[in-house]
PDB file of C-alpha atoms in Angstrom:
ATOM      1  CA  MET A1478      -0.079  -0.151   0.020  1.00 41.00           C
ATOM      2  CA  ILE A1479       1.194   3.422  -0.825  1.00 41.00           C
ATOM      3  CA  PRO A1480       1.932   5.370   2.315  1.00 42.00           C
ATOM      4  CA  SER A1481      -0.288   8.665   2.752  1.00 41.00           C
ATOM      5  CA  GLU A1482       2.801  11.149   3.197  1.00 42.00           C
ATOM      6  CA  ALA A1483       3.917  13.121   0.232  1.00 45.00           C
ATOM      7  CA  MET A1484       6.767  11.651  -1.654  1.00 66.00           C
ATOM      8  CA  ASN A1485       8.243  12.061  -5.101  1.00 87.00           C
ATOM      9  CA  ALA A1486       6.982  10.529  -8.444  1.00 89.00           C
ATOM     10  CA  ALA A1487       9.886   8.147  -8.849  1.00 87.00           C
ATOM     11  CA  ALA A1488       9.615   6.609  -5.395  1.00 90.00           C
ATOM     12  CA  ALA A1489       5.587   7.183  -5.654  1.00 92.00           C
ATOM     13  CA  LEU A1490       5.562   5.002  -9.023  1.00 93.00           C
ATOM     14  CA  ALA A1491       8.108   2.401  -7.527  1.00 92.00           C
ATOM     15  CA  ASP A1492       5.093   1.835  -4.959  1.00 93.00           C
ATOM     16  CA  LEU A1493       2.770   1.328  -7.479  1.00 94.00           C
ATOM     17  CA  VAL A1494       4.362  -1.398  -9.790  1.00 93.00           C
ATOM     18  CA  GLU A1495       4.744  -3.203  -6.497  1.00 93.00           C
ATOM     19  CA  ILE A1496       1.587  -2.971  -5.130  1.00 92.00           C
ATOM     20  CA  SER A1497       0.115  -3.620  -8.490  1.00 92.00           C
ATOM     21  CA  PRO A1498       1.986  -6.180 -10.373  1.00 91.00           C
ATOM     22  CA  GLN A1499      -0.852  -5.804 -13.227  1.00 92.00           C
ATOM     23  CA  ILE A1500       0.679  -2.381 -13.954  1.00 95.00           C
ATOM     24  CA  GLU A1501       3.602  -2.764 -16.792  1.00 93.00           C
ATOM     25  CA  ALA A1502       4.251   0.925 -17.256  1.00 92.00           C
ATOM     26  CA  ALA A1503       3.284   4.385 -15.831  1.00 93.00           C
ATOM     27  CA  ALA A1504       4.059   7.748 -15.827  1.00 93.00           C
ATOM     28  CA  VAL A1505       3.139  10.993 -13.719  1.00 93.00           C
ATOM     29  CA  VAL A1506       2.910  14.344 -15.962  1.00 90.00           C
ATOM     30  CA  ASP A1507       2.871  17.486 -14.350  1.00 85.00           C
ATOM     31  CA  GLN A1508       0.689  20.492 -15.179  1.00 79.00           C
ATOM     32  CA  SER A1509       2.949  21.995 -18.213  1.00 81.00           C
ATOM     33  CA  GLY A1510       2.776  18.690 -20.001  1.00 81.00           C
ATOM     34  CA  GLU A1511       6.227  17.534 -18.654  1.00 85.00           C
ATOM     35  CA  MET A1512       7.158  13.873 -17.447  1.00 88.00           C
ATOM     36  CA  ALA A1513       7.477  14.246 -13.628  1.00 88.00           C
ATOM     37  CA  GLY A1514       8.328  10.644 -13.627  1.00 90.00           C
ATOM     38  CA  SER A1515       8.244   6.769 -15.023  1.00 91.00           C
ATOM     39  CA  VAL A1516       8.910   3.414 -14.624  1.00 92.00           C
ATOM     40  CA  GLY A1517       8.880   1.109 -17.696  1.00 91.00           C
ATOM     41  CA  VAL A1518       8.548   3.888 -19.864  1.00 89.00           C
ATOM     42  CA  PRO A1519      11.443   3.950 -22.363  1.00 89.00           C
ATOM     43  CA  GLU A1520      13.219   7.305 -22.439  1.00 85.00           C
ATOM     44  CA  ALA A1521      12.824   8.081 -25.658  1.00 86.00           C
ATOM     45  CA  ARG A1522       9.000   7.621 -25.640  1.00 86.00           C
ATOM     46  CA  ALA A1523       8.750   9.671 -22.649  1.00 83.00           C
ATOM     47  CA  SER A1524       7.969  13.201 -24.006  1.00 83.00           C
ATOM     48  CA  VAL A1525       5.303  11.752 -26.481  1.00 87.00           C
ATOM     49  CA  LEU A1526       3.512   9.912 -23.641  1.00 85.00           C
ATOM     50  CA  ALA A1527       3.353  12.964 -21.764  1.00 84.00           C
ATOM     51  CA  ARG A1528       1.999  14.917 -24.709  1.00 85.00           C
ATOM     52  CA  SER A1529      -0.129  12.220 -25.363  1.00 87.00           C
ATOM     53  CA  VAL A1530      -1.896  11.979 -22.234  1.00 87.00           C
ATOM     54  CA  ARG A1531      -2.640  15.479 -21.905  1.00 85.00           C
ATOM     55  CA  GLU A1532      -4.118  15.621 -25.516  1.00 87.00           C
ATOM     56  CA  LEU A1533      -6.400  12.554 -24.716  1.00 87.00           C
ATOM     57  CA  LEU A1534      -7.653  14.115 -21.300  1.00 86.00           C
ATOM     58  CA  ASP A1535      -8.070  17.460 -23.059  1.00 85.00           C
ATOM     59  CA  GLY A1536      -9.726  16.075 -26.209  1.00 86.00           C
ATOM     60  CA  ALA A1537     -12.222  13.755 -24.125  1.00 85.00           C
ATOM     61  CA  ALA A1538     -13.264  16.711 -21.962  1.00 83.00           C
ATOM     62  CA  ALA A1539     -14.045  18.774 -25.124  1.00 84.00           C
ATOM     63  CA  PHE A1540     -16.889  16.241 -25.845  1.00 83.00           C
ATOM     64  CA  ARG A1541     -18.704  16.963 -22.334  1.00 77.00           C
ATOM     65  CA  SER A1542     -21.565  19.118 -22.626  1.00 74.00           C
ATOM     66  CA  ASP A1543     -21.068  20.482 -18.839  1.00 78.00           C
ATOM     67  CA  GLN A1544     -17.509  21.938 -20.149  1.00 70.00           C
ATOM     68  CA  GLY A1545     -16.157  19.532 -16.979  1.00 76.00           C
ATOM     69  CA  ARG A1546     -12.931  18.114 -16.691  1.00 82.00           C
ATOM     70  CA  VAL A1547     -12.465  14.408 -17.704  1.00 86.00           C
ATOM     71  CA  THR A1548     -10.448  13.030 -14.538  1.00 90.00           C
ATOM     72  CA  GLN A1549     -10.176   9.206 -15.691  1.00 93.00           C
ATOM     73  CA  LEU A1550      -9.955   7.272 -19.074  1.00 93.00           C
ATOM     74  CA  HIS A1551      -9.900   3.432 -19.711  1.00 93.00           C
ATOM     75  CA  ALA A1552      -9.182   2.238 -22.836  1.00 91.00           C
ATOM     76  CA  GLU A1553      -8.745  -1.295 -24.016  1.00 91.00           C
ATOM     77  CA  LEU A1554      -5.775  -2.061 -26.118  1.00 88.00           C
ATOM     78  CA  ALA A1555      -4.707  -5.657 -27.656  1.00 89.00           C
ATOM     79  CA  GLY A1556      -3.109  -7.398 -25.230  1.00 89.00           C
ATOM     80  CA  GLY A1557      -3.506  -4.793 -22.474  1.00 92.00           C
ATOM     81  CA  ASP A1558      -5.247  -1.676 -21.146  1.00 94.00           C
ATOM     82  CA  LEU A1559      -4.437   2.032 -20.840  1.00 93.00           C
ATOM     83  CA  PHE A1560      -5.774   3.900 -17.851  1.00 95.00           C
ATOM     84  CA  ALA A1561      -5.390   7.932 -16.984  1.00 94.00           C
ATOM     85  CA  VAL A1562      -6.400   9.559 -14.115  1.00 94.00           C
ATOM     86  CA  ALA A1563      -6.070  13.529 -13.681  1.00 91.00           C
ATOM     87  CA  ASP A1564      -6.245  15.342 -10.537  1.00 89.00           C
ATOM     88  CA  GLY A1565      -5.803  19.071 -10.577  1.00 81.00           C
ATOM     89  CA  GLY A1566      -3.119  19.786 -12.819  1.00 84.00           C
ATOM     90  CA  GLN A1567      -1.414  16.282 -12.589  1.00 91.00           C
ATOM     91  CA  ALA A1568      -2.176  13.067 -14.864  1.00 93.00           C
ATOM     92  CA  ILE A1569      -0.977   9.380 -14.286  1.00 94.00           C
ATOM     93  CA  VAL A1570      -1.328   7.397 -17.151  1.00 94.00           C
ATOM     94  CA  ALA A1571      -0.490   3.248 -17.022  1.00 94.00           C
ATOM     95  CA  VAL A1572      -0.295   0.298 -19.140  1.00 93.00           C
ATOM     96  CA  ALA A1573      -1.751  -2.646 -17.360  1.00 94.00           C
ATOM     97  CA  ARG A1574      -1.889  -6.024 -18.604  1.00 91.00           C
ATOM     98  CA  GLU A1575      -4.874  -7.757 -20.424  1.00 87.00           C
ATOM     99  CA  ARG A1576      -7.579  -8.628 -17.992  1.00 85.00           C
ATOM    100  CA  ALA A1577      -6.638  -5.871 -15.270  1.00 90.00           C
ATOM    101  CA  THR A1578      -9.178  -5.035 -13.166  1.00 92.00           C
ATOM    102  CA  PRO A1579     -10.179  -1.208 -13.741  1.00 94.00           C
ATOM    103  CA  GLY A1580     -11.671  -0.716 -10.273  1.00 95.00           C
ATOM    104  CA  ILE A1581      -8.386  -1.681  -8.359  1.00 94.00           C
ATOM    105  CA  VAL A1582      -5.987  -0.068 -11.055  1.00 96.00           C
ATOM    106  CA  PHE A1583      -7.971   3.471 -10.870  1.00 96.00           C
ATOM    107  CA  TYR A1584      -7.660   3.013  -6.884  1.00 96.00           C
ATOM    108  CA  ASP A1585      -4.120   2.520  -7.113  1.00 96.00           C
ATOM    109  CA  LEU A1586      -3.313   5.155  -9.498  1.00 95.00           C
ATOM    110  CA  LYS A1587      -5.578   7.814  -7.837  1.00 95.00           C
ATOM    111  CA  ARG A1588      -3.313   6.976  -4.582  1.00 94.00           C
ATOM    112  CA  CYS A1589      -0.227   6.988  -6.499  1.00 93.00           C
ATOM    113  CA  LEU A1590      -1.263  10.553  -7.779  1.00 92.00           C
ATOM    114  CA  GLY A1591      -2.341  11.752  -4.539  1.00 91.00           C
ATOM    115  CA  ALA A1592       1.003  10.558  -2.960  1.00 89.00           C
ATOM    116  CA  VAL A1593       2.652  13.050  -5.656  1.00 89.00           C
ATOM    117  CA  ALA A1594       0.367  15.622  -5.138  1.00 78.00           C
ATOM    118  CA  ASP A1595       0.888  16.032  -1.408  1.00 67.00           C
ATOM    119  CA  GLU A1596       4.554  16.647  -2.421  1.00 64.00           C
ATOM    120  CA  THR A1597       3.814  19.465  -4.762  1.00 58.00           C
TER     121      THR A1597
END
């Protein structure tokens, strides 16, 4: 379980993959769209991932009739799933193994993002 005390993104992500073995890769993206930390994400792809998750969350929000923010997304992929959670200006994105339990993954991502947000 991720402690409730503040921690940096790298430490929070390391705890995330330890407690949630169905997550293969994850990254925290800050308000400016920059990668705050990642685990299992190739360095060459980090900036593309950071930009893509921001565009995906913002693009999904454009379809809301109430002009509200999108706070979580789940996409099924061939061989796995993609999850994204936004809170305030930060977001976390994760790739999980096939047949991951969405409720558990979302819970773990929210806890991880909360631990990072407490530090900032």
